[in-house]
PDB file of C-alpha atoms in Angstrom:
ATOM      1  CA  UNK A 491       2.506  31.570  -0.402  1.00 31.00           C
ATOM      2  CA  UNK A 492       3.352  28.227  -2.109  1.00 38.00           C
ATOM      3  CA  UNK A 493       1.842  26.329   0.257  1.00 41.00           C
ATOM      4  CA  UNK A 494      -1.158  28.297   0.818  1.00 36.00           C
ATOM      5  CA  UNK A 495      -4.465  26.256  -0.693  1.00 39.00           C
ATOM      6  CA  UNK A 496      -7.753  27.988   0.347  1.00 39.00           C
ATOM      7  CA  UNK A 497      -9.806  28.977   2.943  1.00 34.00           C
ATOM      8  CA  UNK A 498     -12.155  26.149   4.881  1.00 36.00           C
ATOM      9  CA  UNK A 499     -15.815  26.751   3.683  1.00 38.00           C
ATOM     10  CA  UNK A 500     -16.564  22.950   2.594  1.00 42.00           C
ATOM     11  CA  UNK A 501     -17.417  21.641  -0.437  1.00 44.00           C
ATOM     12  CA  UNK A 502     -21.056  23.711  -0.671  1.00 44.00           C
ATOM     13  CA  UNK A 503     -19.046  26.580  -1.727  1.00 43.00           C
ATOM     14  CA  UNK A 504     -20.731  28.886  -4.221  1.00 45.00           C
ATOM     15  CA  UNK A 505     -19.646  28.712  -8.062  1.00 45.00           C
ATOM     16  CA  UNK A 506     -18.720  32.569  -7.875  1.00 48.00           C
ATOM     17  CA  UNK A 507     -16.227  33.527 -10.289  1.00 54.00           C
ATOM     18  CA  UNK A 508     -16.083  29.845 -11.798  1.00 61.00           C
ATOM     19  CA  UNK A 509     -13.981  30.147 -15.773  1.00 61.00           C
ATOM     20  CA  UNK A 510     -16.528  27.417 -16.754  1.00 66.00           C
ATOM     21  CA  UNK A 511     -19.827  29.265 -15.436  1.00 64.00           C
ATOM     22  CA  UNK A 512     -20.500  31.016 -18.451  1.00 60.00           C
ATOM     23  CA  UNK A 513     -18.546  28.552 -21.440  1.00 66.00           C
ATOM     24  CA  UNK A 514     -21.011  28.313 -24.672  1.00 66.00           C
ATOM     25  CA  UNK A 515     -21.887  24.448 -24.984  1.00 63.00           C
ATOM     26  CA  UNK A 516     -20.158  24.703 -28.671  1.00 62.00           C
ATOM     27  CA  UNK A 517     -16.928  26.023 -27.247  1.00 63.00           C
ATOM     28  CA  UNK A 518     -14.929  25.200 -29.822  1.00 59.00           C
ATOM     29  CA  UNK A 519     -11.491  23.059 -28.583  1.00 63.00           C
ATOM     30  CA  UNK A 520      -9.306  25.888 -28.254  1.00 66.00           C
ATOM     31  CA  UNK A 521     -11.199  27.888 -25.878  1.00 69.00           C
ATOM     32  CA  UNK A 522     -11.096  24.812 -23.928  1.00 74.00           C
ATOM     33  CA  UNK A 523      -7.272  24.153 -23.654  1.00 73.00           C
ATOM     34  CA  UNK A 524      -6.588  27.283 -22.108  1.00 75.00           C
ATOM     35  CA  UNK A 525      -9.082  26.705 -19.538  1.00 82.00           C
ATOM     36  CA  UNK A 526      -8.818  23.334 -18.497  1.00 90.00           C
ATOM     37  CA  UNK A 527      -5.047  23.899 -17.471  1.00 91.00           C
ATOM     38  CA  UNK A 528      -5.982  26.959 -15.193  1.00 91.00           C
ATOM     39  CA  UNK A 529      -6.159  26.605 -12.028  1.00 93.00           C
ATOM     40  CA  UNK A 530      -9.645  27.209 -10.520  1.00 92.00           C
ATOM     41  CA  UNK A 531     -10.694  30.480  -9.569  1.00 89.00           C
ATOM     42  CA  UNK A 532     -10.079  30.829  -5.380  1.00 90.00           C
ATOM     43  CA  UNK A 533     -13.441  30.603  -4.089  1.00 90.00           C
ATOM     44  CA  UNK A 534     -15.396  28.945  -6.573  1.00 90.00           C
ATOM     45  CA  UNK A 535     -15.991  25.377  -6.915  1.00 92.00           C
ATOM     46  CA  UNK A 536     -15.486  23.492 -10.541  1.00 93.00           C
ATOM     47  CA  UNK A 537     -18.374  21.120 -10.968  1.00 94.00           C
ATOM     48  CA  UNK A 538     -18.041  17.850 -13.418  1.00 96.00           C
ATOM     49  CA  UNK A 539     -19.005  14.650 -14.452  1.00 96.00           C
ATOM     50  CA  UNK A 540     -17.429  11.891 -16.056  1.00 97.00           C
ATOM     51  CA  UNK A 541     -19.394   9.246 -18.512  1.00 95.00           C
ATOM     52  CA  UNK A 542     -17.359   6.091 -19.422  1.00 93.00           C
ATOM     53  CA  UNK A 543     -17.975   4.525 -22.672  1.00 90.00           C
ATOM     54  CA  UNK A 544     -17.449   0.731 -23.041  1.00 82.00           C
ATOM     55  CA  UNK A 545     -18.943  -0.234 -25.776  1.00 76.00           C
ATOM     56  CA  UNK A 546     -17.655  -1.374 -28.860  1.00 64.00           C
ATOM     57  CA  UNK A 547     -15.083  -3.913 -29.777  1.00 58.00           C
ATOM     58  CA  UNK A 548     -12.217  -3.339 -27.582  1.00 61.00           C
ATOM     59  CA  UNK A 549     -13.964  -0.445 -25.472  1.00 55.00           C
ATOM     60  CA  UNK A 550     -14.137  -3.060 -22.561  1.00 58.00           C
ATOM     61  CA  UNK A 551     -10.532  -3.091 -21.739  1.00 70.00           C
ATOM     62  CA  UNK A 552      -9.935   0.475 -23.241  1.00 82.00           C
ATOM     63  CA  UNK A 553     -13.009   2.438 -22.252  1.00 88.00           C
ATOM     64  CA  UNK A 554     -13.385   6.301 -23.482  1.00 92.00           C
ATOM     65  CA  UNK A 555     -13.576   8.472 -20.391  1.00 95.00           C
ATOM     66  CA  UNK A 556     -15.586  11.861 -21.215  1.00 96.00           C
ATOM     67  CA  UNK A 557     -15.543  14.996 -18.677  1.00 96.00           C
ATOM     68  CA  UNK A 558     -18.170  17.747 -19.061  1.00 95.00           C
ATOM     69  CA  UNK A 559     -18.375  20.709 -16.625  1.00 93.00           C
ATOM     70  CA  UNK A 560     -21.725  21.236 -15.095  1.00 91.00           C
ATOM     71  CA  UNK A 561     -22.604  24.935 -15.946  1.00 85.00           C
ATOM     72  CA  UNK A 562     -25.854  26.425 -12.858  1.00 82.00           C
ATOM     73  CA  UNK A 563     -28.005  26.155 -15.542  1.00 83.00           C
ATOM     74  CA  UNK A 564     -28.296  22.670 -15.808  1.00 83.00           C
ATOM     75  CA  UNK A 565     -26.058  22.310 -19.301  1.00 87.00           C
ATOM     76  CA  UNK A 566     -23.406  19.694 -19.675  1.00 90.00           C
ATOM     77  CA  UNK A 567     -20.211  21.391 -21.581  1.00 90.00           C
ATOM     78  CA  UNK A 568     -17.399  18.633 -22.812  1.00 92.00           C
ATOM     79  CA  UNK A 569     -14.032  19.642 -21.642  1.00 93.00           C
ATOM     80  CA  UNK A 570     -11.935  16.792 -21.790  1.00 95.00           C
ATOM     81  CA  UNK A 571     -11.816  13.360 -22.862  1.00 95.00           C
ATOM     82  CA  UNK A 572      -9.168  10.125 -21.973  1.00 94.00           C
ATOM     83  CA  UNK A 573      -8.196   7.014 -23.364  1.00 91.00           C
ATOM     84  CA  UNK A 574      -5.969   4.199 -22.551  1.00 90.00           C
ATOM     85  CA  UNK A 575      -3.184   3.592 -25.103  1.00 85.00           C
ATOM     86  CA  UNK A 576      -3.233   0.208 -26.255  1.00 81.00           C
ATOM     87  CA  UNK A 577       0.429  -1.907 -27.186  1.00 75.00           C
ATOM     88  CA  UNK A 578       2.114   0.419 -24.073  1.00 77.00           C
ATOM     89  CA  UNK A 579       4.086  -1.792 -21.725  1.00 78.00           C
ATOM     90  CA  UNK A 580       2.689   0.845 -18.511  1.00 84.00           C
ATOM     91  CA  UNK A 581      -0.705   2.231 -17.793  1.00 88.00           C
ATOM     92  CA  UNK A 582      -0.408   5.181 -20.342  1.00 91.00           C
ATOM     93  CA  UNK A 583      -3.542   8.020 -21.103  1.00 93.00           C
ATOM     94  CA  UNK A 584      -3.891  10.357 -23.690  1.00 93.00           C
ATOM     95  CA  UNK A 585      -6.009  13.463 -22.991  1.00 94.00           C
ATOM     96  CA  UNK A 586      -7.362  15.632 -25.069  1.00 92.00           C
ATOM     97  CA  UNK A 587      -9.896  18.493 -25.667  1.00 89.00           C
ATOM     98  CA  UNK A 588     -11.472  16.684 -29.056  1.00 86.00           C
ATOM     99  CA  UNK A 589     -13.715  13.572 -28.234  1.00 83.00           C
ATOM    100  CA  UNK A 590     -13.117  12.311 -32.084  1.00 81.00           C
ATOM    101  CA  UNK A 591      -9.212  12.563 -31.703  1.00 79.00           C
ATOM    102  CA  UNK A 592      -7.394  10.852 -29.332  1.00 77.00           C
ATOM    103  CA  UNK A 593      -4.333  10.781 -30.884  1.00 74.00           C
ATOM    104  CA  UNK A 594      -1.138  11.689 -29.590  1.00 72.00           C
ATOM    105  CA  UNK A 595      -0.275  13.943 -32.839  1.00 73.00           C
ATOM    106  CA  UNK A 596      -3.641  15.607 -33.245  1.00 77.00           C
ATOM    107  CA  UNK A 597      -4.066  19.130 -32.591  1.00 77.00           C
ATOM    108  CA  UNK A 598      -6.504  19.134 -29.067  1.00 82.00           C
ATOM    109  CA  UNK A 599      -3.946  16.782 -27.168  1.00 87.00           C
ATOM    110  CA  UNK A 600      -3.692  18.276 -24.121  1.00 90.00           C
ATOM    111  CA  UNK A 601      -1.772  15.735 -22.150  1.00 92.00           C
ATOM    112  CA  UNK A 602      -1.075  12.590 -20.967  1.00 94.00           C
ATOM    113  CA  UNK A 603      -0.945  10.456 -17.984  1.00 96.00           C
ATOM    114  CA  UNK A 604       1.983   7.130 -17.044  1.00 95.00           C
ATOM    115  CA  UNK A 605       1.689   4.821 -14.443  1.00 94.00           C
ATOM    116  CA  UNK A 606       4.620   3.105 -13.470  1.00 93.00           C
ATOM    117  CA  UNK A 607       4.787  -0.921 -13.442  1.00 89.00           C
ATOM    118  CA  UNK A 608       3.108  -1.986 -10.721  1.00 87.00           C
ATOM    119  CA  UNK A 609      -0.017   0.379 -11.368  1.00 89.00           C
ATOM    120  CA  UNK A 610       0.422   1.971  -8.357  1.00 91.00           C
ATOM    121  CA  UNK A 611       2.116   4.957  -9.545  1.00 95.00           C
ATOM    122  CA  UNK A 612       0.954   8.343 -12.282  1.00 96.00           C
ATOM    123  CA  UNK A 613       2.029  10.887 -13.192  1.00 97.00           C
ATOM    124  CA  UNK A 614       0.176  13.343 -15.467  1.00 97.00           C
ATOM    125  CA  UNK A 615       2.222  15.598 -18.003  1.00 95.00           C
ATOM    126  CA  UNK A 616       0.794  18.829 -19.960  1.00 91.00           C
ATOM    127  CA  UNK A 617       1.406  20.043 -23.555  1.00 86.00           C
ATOM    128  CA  UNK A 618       3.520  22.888 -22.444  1.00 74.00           C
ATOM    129  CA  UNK A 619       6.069  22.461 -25.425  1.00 62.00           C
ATOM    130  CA  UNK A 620       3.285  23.480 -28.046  1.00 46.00           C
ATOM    131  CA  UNK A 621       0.931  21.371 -30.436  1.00 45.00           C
ATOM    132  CA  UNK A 622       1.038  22.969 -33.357  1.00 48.00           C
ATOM    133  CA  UNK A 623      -0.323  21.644 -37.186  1.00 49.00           C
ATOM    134  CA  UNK A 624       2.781  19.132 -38.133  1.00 50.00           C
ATOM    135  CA  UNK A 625       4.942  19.515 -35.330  1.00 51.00           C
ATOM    136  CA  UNK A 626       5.328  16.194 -32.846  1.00 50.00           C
ATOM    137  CA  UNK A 627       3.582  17.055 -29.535  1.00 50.00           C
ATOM    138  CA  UNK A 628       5.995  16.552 -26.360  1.00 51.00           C
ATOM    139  CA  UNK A 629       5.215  16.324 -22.931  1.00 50.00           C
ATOM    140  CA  UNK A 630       8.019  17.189 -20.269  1.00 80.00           C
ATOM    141  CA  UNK A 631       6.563  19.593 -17.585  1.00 93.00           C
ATOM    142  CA  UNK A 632       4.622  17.818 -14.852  1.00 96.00           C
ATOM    143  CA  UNK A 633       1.714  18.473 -13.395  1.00 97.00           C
ATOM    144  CA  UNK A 634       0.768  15.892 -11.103  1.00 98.00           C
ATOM    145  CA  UNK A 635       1.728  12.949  -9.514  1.00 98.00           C
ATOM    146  CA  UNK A 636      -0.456  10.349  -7.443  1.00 97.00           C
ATOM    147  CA  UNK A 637       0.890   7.310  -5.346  1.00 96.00           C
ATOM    148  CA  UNK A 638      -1.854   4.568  -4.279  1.00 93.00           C
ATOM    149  CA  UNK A 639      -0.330   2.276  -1.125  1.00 88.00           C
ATOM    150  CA  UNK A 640      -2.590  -0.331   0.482  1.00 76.00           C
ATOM    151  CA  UNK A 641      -3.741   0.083   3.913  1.00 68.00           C
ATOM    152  CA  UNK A 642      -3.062  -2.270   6.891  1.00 58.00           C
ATOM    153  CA  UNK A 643      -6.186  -3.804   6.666  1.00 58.00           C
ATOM    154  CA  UNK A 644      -5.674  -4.848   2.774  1.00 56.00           C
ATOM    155  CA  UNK A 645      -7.370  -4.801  -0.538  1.00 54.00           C
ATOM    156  CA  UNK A 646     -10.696  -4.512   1.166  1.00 60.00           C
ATOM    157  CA  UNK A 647     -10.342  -0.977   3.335  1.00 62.00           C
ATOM    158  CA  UNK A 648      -9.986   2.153   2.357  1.00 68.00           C
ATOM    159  CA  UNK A 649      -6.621   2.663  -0.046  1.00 79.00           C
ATOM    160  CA  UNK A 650      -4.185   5.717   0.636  1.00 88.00           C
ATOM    161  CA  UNK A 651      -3.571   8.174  -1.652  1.00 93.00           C
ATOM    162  CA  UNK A 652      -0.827  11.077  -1.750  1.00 97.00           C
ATOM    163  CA  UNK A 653      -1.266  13.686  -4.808  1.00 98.00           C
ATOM    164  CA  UNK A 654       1.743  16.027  -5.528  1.00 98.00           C
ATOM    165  CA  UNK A 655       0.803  19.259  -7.267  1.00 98.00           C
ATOM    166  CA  UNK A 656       3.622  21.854  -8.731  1.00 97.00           C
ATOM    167  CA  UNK A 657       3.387  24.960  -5.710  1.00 96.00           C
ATOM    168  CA  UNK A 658       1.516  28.355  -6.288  1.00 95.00           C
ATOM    169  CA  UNK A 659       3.497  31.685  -6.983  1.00 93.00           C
ATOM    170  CA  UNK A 660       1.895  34.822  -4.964  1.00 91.00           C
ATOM    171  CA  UNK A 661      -0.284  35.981  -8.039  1.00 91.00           C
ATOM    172  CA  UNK A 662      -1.654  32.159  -7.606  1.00 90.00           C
ATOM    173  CA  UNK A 663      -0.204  31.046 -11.147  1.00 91.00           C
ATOM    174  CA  UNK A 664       1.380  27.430 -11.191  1.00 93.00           C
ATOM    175  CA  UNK A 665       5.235  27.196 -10.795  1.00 94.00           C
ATOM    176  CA  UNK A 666       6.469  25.654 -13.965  1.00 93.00           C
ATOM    177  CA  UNK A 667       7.773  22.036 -12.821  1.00 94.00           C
ATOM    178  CA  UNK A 668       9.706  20.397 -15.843  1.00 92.00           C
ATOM    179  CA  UNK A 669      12.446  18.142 -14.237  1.00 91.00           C
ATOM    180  CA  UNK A 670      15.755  17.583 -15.803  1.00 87.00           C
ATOM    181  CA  UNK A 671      16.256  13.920 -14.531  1.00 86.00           C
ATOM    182  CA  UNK A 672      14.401  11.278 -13.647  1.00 84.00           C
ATOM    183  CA  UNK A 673      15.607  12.293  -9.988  1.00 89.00           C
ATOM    184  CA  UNK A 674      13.781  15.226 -10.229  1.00 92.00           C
ATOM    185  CA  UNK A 675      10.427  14.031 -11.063  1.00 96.00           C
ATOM    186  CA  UNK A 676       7.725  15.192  -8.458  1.00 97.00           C
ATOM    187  CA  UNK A 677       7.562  11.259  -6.917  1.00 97.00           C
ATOM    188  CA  UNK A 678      11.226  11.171  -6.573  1.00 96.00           C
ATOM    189  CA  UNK A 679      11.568  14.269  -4.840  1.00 96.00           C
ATOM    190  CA  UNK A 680       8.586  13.454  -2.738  1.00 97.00           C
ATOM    191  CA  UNK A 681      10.665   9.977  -1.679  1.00 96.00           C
ATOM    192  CA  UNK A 682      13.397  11.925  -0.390  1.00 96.00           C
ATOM    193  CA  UNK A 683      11.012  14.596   0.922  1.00 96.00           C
ATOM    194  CA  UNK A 684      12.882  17.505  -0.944  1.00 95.00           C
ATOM    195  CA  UNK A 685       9.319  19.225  -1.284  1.00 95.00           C
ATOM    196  CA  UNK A 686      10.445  22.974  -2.198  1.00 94.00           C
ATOM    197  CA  UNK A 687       7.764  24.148  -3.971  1.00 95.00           C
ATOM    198  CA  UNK A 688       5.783  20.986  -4.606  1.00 97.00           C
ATOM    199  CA  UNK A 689       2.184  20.913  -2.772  1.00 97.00           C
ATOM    200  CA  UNK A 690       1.409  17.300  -1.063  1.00 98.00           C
ATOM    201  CA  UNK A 691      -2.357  16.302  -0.327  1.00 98.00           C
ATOM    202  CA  UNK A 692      -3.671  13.471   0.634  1.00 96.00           C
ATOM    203  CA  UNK A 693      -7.655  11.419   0.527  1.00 95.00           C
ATOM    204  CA  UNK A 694      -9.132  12.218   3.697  1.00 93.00           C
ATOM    205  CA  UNK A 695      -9.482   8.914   5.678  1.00 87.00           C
ATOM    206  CA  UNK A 696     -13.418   7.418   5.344  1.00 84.00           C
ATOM    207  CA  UNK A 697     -15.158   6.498   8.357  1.00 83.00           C
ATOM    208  CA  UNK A 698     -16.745   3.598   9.088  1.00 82.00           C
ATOM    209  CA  UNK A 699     -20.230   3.251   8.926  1.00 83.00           C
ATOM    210  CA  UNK A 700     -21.919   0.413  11.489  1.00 89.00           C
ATOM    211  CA  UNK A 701     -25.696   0.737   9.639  1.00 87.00           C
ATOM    212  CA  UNK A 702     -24.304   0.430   6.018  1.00 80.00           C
ATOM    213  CA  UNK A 703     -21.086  -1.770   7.488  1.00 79.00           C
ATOM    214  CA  UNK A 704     -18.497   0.429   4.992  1.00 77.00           C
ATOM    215  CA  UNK A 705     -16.396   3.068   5.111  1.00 77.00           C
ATOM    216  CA  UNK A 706     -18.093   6.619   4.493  1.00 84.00           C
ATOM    217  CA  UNK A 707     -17.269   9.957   3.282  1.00 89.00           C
ATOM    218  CA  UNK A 708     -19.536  13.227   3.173  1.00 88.00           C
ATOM    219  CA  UNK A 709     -20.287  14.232  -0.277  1.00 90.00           C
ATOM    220  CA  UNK A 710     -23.086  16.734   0.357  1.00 86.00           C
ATOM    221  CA  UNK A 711     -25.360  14.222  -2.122  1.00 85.00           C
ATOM    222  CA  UNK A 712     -22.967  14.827  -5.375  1.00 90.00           C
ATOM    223  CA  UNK A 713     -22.157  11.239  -4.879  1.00 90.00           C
ATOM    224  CA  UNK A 714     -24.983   8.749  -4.459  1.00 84.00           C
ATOM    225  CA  UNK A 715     -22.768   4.916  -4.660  1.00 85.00           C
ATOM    226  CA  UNK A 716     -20.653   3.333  -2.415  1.00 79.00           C
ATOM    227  CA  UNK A 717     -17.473   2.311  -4.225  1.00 80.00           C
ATOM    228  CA  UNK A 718     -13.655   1.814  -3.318  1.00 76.00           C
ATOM    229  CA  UNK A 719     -13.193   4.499  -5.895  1.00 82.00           C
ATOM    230  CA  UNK A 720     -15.243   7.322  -4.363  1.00 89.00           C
ATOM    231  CA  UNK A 721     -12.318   9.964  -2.870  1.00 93.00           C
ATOM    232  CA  UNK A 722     -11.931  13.272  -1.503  1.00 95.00           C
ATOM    233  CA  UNK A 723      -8.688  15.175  -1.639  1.00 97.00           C
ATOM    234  CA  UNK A 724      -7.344  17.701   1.139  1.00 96.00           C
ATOM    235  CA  UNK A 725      -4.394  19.177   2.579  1.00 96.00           C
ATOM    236  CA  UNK A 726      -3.401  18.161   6.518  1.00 91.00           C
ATOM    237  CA  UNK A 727      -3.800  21.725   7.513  1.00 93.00           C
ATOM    238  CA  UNK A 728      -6.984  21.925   6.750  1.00 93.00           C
ATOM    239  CA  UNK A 729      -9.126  18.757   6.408  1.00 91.00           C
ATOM    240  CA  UNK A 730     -12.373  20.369   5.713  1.00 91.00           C
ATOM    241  CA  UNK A 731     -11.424  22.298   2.993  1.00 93.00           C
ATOM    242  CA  UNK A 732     -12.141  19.411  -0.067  1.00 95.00           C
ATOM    243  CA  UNK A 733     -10.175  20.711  -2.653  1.00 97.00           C
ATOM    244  CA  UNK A 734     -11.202  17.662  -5.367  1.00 97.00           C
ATOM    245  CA  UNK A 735     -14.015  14.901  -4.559  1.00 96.00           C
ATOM    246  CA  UNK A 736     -14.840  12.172  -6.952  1.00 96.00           C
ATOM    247  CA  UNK A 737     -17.392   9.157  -6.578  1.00 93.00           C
ATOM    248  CA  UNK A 738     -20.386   7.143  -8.631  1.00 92.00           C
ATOM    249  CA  UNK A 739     -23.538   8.328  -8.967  1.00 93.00           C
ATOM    250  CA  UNK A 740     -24.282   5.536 -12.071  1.00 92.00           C
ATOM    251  CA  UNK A 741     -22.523   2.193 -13.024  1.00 91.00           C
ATOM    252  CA  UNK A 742     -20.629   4.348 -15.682  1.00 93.00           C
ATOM    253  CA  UNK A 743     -21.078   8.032 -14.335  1.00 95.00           C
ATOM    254  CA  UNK A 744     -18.863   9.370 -11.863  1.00 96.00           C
ATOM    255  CA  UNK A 745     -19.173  13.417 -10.123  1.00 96.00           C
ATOM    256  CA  UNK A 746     -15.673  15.224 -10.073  1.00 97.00           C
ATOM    257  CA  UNK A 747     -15.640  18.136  -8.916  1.00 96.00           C
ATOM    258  CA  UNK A 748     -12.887  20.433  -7.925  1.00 96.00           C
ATOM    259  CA  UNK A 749     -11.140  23.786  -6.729  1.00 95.00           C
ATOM    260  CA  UNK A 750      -8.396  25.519  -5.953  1.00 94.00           C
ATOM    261  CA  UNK A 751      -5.438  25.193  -6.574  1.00 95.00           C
ATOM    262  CA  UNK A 752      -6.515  22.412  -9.096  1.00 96.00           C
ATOM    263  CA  UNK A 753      -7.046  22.045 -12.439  1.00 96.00           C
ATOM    264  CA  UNK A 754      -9.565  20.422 -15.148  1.00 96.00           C
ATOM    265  CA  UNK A 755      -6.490  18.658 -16.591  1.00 97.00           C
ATOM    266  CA  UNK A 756      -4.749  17.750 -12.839  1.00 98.00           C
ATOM    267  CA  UNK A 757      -8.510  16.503 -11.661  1.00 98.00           C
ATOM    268  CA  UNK A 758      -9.537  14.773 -14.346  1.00 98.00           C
ATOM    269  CA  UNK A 759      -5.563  12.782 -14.661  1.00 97.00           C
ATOM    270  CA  UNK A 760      -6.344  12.328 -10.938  1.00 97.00           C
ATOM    271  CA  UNK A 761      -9.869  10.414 -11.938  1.00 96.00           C
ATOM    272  CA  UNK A 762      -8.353   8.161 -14.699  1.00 96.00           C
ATOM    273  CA  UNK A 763      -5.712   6.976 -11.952  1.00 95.00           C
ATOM    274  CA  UNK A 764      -8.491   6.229  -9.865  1.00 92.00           C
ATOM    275  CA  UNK A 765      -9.713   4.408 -12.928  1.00 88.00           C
ATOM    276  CA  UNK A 766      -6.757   2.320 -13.450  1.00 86.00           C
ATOM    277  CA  UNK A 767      -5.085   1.777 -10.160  1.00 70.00           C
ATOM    278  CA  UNK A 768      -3.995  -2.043  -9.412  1.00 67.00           C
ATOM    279  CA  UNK A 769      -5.142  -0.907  -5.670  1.00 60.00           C
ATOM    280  CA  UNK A 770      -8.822   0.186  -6.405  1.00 49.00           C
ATOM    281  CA  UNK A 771     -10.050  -2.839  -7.800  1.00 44.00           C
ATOM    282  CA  UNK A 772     -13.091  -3.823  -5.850  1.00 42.00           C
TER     283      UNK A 772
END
């Protein structure tokens, strides 16, 4: 089923069957990009963590995000890393499996993520049209979208967020989503709620808290700050079912993790939006 996301067993989940569980902490970037655009595994939960680096020079307005799976036995393995673009007229993040080359032309991009004017829209893209040695990487298929709209009660509450995801065939592979217009891009197709085969999720709404005087969510201790940023993604049919959560645990260390029918590459696109949203400034 296309719409069909997982079974409700909370975010405590075991890490049965997780791709990352047994990846050698020198993985070499190749292993890497086939992994991180899998979906997870049904029934296993993808644990992660996100450092941001802002030193240096320029590093304070164009921080390097790095994401590193948490394997059960405690190690750290580097999937991912994200940087702003500088001299780009929208919000505009290149991904990619090498920490030392963020470049769009080098051979680990992975991807890249566009936020529309007002900050308030992304959409991530993959590699799907091939990075090869000397040829110009493109990136036309999407694989996620995210729309941030403020909440009745302002800047200050809780913000809204949608997340389109390309839909699920039967055998749980990812329906290829490369749109031919600009009409059929996953956030205009979600405007005029023509939603074949597109899966729509939403942040489950926080409660509020009269002890700590904020608004709350249930992280099960992977997140330990309170911050406008901290999320958790889920589908209306099933709110208990968290199929990404992502909040501070440092002032530059953030938990992400994630599940079904998510990616590395969707998740961590997701976090950098998150990142650079006009609407999550606290």
């Amino acid at each position: 089923m296309l719409n069909k996301i997982g079974s409700s067993d909370g975010i405590s989940s075991s890490d049965r069957s997780n791709p990352f569980s047994q990846i050698s902490p020198t993985a070499v970037s190749s292993e890497i990009e086939k992994l991180v655009v899998e979906p997870a595994t049904q029934g296993s939960l993808v644990k992660c963590r996100i450092s941001r680096d802002r030193k240096g020079m320029d590093r304070g307005l164009f921080p390097t995000y790095f994401l590193h799976v948490e394997r059960e036995d405690g190690k750290k393995v580097f999937l991912l890393a994200g940087r702003k673009r500088k001299k780009s007229t929208t919000s505009n993040y290149l991904i990619s499996a090498d920490p030392t080359d963020l470049s769009r032309g080098g051979d680990s991009f992975c991807g890249k993520l566009r936020s529309n004017l007002l900050g308030t829209q992304f959409t991530i893209f993959d590699n799907t049209d091939g990075n090869k040695k000397g040829e110009k990487p493109t990136c036309k298929q999407e694989v996620a979208a995210i729309i941030y709209e403020t909440n009745l009660l302002g800047f200050k509450g809780p913000r809204k967020m949608t997340v389109l995801l390309p839909g699920m065939t039967a055998e749980h592979t990812r329906v290829p989503f490369k749109p031919e217009s600009e009409h059929d891009s996953l956030i205009e197709r979600w405007k005029t709620r023509n939603m074949d085969k597109i899966i729509e999720l939403q942040n489950k709404t926080p409660v509020w808290n009269e002890d700590t005087q904020s608004y709350v969510l249930n992280f099960h201790g992977r997140v330990t700050q309170a911050s406008v940023k901290n999320f958790q993604i889920v589908h209306e049919d099933d709110t208990e079912y968290i199929i990404m959560q992502f909040g501070r645990v440092a002032e530059d260390v953030f938990t992400m993790d994630y599940r079904y029918p998510m990616s590395a590459l969707q998740a961590f696109g997701i976090a950098l939006s998150s990142f650079d949203s006009k609407l999550a400034c606290e």
